[in-house]
Coordinates of C-alpha atoms in Angstrom, one line a residue:
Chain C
X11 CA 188.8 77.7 89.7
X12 CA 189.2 75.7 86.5
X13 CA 188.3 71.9 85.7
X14 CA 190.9 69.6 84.5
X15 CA 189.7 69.7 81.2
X16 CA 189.3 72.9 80.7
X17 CA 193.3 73.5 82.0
X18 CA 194.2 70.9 79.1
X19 CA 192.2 72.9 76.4
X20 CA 193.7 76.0 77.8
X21 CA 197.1 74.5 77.8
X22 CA 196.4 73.0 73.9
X23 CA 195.4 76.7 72.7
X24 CA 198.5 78.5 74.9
X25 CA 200.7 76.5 72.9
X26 CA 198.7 77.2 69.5
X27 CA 200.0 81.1 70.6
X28 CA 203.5 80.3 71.1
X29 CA 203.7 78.0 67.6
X30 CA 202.0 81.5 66.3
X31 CA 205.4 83.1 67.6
X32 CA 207.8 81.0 66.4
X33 CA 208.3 79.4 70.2
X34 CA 209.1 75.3 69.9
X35 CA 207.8 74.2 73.1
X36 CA 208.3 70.4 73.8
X37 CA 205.5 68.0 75.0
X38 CA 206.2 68.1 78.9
X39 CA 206.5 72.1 78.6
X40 CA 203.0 72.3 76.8
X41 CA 201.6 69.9 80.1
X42 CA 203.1 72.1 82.6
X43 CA 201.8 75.4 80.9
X44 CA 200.0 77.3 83.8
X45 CA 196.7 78.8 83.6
X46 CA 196.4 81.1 86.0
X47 CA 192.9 82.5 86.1
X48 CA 193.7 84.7 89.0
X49 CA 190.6 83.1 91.0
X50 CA 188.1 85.3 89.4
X51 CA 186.6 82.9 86.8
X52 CA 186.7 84.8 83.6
X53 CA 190.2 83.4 82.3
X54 CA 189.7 85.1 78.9
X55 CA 188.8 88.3 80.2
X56 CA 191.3 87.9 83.1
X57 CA 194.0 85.5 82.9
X58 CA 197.5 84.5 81.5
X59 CA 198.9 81.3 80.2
X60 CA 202.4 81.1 81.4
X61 CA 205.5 78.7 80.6
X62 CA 208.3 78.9 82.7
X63 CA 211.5 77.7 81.6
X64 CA 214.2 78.4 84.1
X65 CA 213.3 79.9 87.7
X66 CA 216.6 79.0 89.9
X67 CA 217.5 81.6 93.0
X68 CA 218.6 83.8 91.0
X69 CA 217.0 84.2 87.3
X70 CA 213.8 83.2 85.9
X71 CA 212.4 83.4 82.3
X72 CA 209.0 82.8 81.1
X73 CA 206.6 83.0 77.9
X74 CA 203.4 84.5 77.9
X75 CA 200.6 83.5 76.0
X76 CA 197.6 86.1 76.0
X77 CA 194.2 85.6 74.3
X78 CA 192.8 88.6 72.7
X79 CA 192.2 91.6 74.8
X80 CA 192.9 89.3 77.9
X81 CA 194.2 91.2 81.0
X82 CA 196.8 90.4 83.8
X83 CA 195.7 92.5 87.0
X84 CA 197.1 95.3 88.4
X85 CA 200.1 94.1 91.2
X86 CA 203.4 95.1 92.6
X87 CA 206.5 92.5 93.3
X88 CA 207.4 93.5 97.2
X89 CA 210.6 93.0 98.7
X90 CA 211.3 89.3 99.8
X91 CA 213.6 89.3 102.8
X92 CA 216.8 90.1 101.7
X93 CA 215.5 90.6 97.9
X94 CA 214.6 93.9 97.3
X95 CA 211.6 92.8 94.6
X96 CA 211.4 91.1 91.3
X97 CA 212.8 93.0 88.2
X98 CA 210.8 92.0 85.1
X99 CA 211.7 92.7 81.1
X100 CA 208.6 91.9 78.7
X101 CA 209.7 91.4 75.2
X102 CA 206.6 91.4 73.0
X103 CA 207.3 88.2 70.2
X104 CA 204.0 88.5 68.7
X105 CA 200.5 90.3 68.6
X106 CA 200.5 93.6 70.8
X107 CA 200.8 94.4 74.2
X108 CA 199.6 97.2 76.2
X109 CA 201.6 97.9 79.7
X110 CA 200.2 100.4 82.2
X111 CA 203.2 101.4 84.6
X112 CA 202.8 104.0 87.5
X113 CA 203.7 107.6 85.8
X114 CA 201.2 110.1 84.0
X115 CA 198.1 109.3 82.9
X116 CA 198.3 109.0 79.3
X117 CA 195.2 110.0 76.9
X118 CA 193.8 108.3 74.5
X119 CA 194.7 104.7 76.0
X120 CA 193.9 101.7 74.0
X121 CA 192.7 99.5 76.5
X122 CA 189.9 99.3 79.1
X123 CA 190.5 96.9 82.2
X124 CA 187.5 94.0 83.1
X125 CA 184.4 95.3 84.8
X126 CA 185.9 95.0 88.5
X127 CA 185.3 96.7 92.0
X128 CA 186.1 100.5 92.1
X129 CA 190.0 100.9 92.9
X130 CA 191.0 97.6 91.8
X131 CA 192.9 99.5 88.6
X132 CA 194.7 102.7 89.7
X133 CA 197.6 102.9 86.9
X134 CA 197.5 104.9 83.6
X135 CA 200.6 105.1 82.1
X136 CA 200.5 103.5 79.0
X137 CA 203.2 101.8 76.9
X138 CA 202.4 100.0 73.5
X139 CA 204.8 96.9 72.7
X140 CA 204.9 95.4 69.3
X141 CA 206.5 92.6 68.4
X142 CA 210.1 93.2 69.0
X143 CA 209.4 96.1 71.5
X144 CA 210.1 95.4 75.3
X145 CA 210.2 97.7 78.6
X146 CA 212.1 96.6 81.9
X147 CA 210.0 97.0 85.2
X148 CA 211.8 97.4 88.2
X149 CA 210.9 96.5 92.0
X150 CA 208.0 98.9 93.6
X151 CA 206.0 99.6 90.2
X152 CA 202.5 98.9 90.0
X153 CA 201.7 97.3 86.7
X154 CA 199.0 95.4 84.4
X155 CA 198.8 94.8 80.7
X156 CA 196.5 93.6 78.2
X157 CA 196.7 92.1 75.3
X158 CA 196.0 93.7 71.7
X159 CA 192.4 92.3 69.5
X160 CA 194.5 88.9 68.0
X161 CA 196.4 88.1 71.6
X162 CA 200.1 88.2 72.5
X163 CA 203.1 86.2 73.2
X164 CA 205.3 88.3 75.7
X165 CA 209.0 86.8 76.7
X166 CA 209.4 87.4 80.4
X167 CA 213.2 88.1 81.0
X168 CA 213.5 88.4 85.6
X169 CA 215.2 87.7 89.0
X170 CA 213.7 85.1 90.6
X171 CA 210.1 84.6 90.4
X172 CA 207.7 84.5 93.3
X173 CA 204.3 84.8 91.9
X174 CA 202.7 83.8 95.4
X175 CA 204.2 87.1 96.9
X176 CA 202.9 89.6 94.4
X177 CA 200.5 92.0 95.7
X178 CA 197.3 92.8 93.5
X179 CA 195.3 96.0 94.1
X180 CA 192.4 94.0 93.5
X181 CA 191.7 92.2 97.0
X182 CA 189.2 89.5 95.4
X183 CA 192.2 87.6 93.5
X184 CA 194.2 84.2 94.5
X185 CA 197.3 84.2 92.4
X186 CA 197.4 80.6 92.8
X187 CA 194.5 78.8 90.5
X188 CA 192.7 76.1 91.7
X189 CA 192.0 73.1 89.7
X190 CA 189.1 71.1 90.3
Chain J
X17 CA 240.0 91.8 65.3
X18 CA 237.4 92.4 62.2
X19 CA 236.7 95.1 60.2
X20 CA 233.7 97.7 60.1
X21 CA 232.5 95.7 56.8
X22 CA 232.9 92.3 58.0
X23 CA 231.2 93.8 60.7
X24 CA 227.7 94.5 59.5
X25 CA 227.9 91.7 57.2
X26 CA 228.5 89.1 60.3
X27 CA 225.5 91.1 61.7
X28 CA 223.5 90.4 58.9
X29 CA 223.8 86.7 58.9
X30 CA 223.7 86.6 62.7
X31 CA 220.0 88.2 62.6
X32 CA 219.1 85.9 58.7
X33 CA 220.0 82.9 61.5
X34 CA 217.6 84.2 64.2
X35 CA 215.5 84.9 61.3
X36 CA 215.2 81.1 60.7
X37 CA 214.5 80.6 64.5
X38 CA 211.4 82.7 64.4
X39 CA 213.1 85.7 66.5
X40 CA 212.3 89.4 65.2
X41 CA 214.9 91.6 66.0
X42 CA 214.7 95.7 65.5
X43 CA 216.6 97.3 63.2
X44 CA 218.6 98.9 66.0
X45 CA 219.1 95.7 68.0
X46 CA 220.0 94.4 64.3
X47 CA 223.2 96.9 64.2
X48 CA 224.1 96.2 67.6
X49 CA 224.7 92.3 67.6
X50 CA 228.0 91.3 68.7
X51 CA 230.1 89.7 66.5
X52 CA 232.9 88.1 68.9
X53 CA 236.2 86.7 67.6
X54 CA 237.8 86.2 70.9
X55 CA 241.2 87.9 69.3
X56 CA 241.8 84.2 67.1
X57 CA 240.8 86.4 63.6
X58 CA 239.1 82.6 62.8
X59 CA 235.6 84.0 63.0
X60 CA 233.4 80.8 61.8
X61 CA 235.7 78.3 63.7
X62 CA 236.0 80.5 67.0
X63 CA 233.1 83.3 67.5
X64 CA 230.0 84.1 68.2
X65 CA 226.9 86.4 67.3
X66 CA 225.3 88.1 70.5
X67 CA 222.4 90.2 70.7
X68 CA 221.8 91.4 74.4
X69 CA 218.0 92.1 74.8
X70 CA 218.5 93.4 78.2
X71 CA 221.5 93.4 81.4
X72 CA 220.7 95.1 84.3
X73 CA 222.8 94.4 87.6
X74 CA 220.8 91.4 88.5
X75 CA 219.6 89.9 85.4
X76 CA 220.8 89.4 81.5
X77 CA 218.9 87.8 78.4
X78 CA 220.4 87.3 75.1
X79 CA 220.4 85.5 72.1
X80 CA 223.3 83.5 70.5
X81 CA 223.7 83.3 66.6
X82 CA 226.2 80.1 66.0
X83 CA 227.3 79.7 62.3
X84 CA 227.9 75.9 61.2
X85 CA 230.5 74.0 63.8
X86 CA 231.5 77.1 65.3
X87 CA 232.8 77.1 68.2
X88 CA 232.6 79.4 71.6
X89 CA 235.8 78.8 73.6
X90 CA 236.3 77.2 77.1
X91 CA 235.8 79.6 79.7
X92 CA 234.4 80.3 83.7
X93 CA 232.5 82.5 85.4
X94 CA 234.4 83.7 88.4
X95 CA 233.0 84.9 91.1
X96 CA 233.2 89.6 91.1
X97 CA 233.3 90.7 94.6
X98 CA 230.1 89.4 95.9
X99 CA 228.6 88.0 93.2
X100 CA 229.5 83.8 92.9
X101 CA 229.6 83.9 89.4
X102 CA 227.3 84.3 86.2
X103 CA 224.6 81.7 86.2
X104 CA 223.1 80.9 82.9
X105 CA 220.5 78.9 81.2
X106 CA 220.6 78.2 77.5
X107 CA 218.3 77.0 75.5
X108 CA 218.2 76.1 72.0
X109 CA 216.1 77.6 69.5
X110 CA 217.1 76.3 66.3
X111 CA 219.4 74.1 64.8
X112 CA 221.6 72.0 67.4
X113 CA 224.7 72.8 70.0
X114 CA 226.7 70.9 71.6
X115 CA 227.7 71.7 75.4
X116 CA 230.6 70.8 77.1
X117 CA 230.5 70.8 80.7
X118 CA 232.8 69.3 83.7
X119 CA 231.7 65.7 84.5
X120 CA 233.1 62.3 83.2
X121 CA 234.1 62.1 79.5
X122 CA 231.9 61.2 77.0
X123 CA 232.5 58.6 74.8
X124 CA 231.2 59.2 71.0
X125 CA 231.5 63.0 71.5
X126 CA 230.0 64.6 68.3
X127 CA 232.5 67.4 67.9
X128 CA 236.3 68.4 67.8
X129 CA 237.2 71.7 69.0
X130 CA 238.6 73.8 66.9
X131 CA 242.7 73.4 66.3
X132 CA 244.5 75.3 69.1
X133 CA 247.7 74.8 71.3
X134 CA 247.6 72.1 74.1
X135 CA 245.2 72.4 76.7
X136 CA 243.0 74.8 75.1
X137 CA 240.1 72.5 76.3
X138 CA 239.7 70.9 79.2
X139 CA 236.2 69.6 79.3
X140 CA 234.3 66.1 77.5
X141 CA 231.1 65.6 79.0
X142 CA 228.6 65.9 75.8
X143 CA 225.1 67.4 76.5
X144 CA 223.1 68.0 72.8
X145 CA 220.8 70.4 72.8
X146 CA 217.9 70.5 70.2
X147 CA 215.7 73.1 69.3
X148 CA 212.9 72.9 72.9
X149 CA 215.9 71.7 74.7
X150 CA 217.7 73.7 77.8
X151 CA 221.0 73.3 80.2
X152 CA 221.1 75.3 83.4
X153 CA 225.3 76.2 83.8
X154 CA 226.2 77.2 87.7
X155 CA 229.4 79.2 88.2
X156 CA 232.2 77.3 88.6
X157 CA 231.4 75.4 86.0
X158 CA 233.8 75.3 82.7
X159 CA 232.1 75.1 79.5
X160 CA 232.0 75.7 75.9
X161 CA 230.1 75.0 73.0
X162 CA 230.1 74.1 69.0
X163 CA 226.7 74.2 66.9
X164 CA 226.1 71.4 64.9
X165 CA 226.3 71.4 61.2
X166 CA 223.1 73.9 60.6
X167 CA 224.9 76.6 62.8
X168 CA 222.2 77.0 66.0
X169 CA 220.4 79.9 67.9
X170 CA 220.6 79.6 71.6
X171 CA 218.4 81.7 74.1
X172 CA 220.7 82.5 77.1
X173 CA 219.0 83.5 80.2
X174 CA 221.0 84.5 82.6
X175 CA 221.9 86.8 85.9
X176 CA 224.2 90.0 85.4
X177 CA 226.3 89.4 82.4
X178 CA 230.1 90.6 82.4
X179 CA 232.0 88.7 79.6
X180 CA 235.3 90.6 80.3
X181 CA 235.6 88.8 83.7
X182 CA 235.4 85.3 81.9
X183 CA 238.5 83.7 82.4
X184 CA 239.2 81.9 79.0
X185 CA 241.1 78.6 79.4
X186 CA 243.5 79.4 75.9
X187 CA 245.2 82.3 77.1
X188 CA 245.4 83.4 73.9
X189 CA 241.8 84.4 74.2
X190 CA 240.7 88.2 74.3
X191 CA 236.9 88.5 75.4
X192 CA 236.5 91.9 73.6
X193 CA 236.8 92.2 70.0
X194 CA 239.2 94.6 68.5
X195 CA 237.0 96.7 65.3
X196 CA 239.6 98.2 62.9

């Protein structure tokens, strides 16, 4: 849960990020910036500010604004009747992103995730995006990411986006944040 | 058709453009931007810079370098086999552009398109597009475009791309540019 005023401060410094990237937002995107805090209540540990532009049936896109070594949890996109999952491209525009997809374990990972109940994080593949780097996730992958020390801005290239339907491993989390 | 020089140096103003726009391209993503002529060999009146960041067979995102009043040509997306039609979002970056779409004329229309043989273009309903500005296009919509004096960079978000099923309305037009 997050207060009113604490969404608007959120919502000023998500927008600080994406001016950091280049990204001209205008004043009624900046309002409707989400900050999900995953219903866990340590948004900067665990969290994502996230600007959609387009989401139709069909094709969604997205920015990203990560605060320093911020994490979004691990979860899967599960087929939605007919659809058989969303398929996601991050583009990394700024900062550094760390991705952990299912596939080996890789050593010497850069990233730890937040102190959380045992099995909550189970994937340790990891893939480092820079800016100008980006990976394409397809339907049935488990996934998180965090962000580098300085934060990231991460374009979110997708079919349609459902965020209500994603799974998390972690059974604590509510995708949808509450505002008080 | 262009040739191999013309090619990279097209390709090096398209990504100076994107440049401006705050977009950070690879070095590989730098030598593979599309420099489209539609067959007219009129380049800066008629073309197009294209840098696809990703097409998979549900979902496209690109990035469109316009040099000062170009132009890109009156066209559809028809519906492949079960697909309706190409669905896509554009959103300007930098600069400005100009969309045509069906709908009632507009009066005080900002551009001319370029010269071209009778019924070339169809379409005179004006939407301006600034740089935080977007336009969702359905399919069966005709459209084209001309950036404004600047030259522009668009973000196109879309669903599968497949420009050599555009139907152009100057049958003149050939999609796919010929490299000598």
């Amino acid at each position: 849960m997050i207060t009113k005023s604490e969404l608007r401060t959120r919502q000023k410094q998500a927008a600080a990020l994406l001016k950091r990237a280049g990204i001209l937002i205008t004043a009624r995107e900046k309002a409707a910036i989400e900050i999900a805090d995953f219903g866990l209540n340590e948004f900067t540990r665990t969290g994502l500010g996230v600007l959609v532009y387009v989401n139709t049936d069909r094709c969604c896109a997205k920015e990203l604004a990560m605060w320093p070594r911020q994490t979004c949890p691990e979860h899967i996109h599960p087929p939605v009747g007919r659809d058989p999952g969303k398929e996601e491209t991050f583009r990394c525009r700024w900062g550094k992103v760390y991705l952990y997809v299912s596939g080996p374990k890789s050593q010497g990972r850069h990233c730890q995730p937040p102190a959380s109940p045992k099995g909550a994080y189970t994937i340790w593949h990891e893939i480092e995006l820079n800016p100008g780097d980006q990976y394409t996730i397809y339907p049935g992958t488990k996934h998180w990411f965090q962000a580098g020390p300085q934060g990231a801005v991460v374009s979110e290239f997708s079919t349609r986006s459902t965020d209500e339907k994603d799974i998390f491993t972690d059974a604590r989390i509510q995708r949808i944040t509450k505002i008080a």
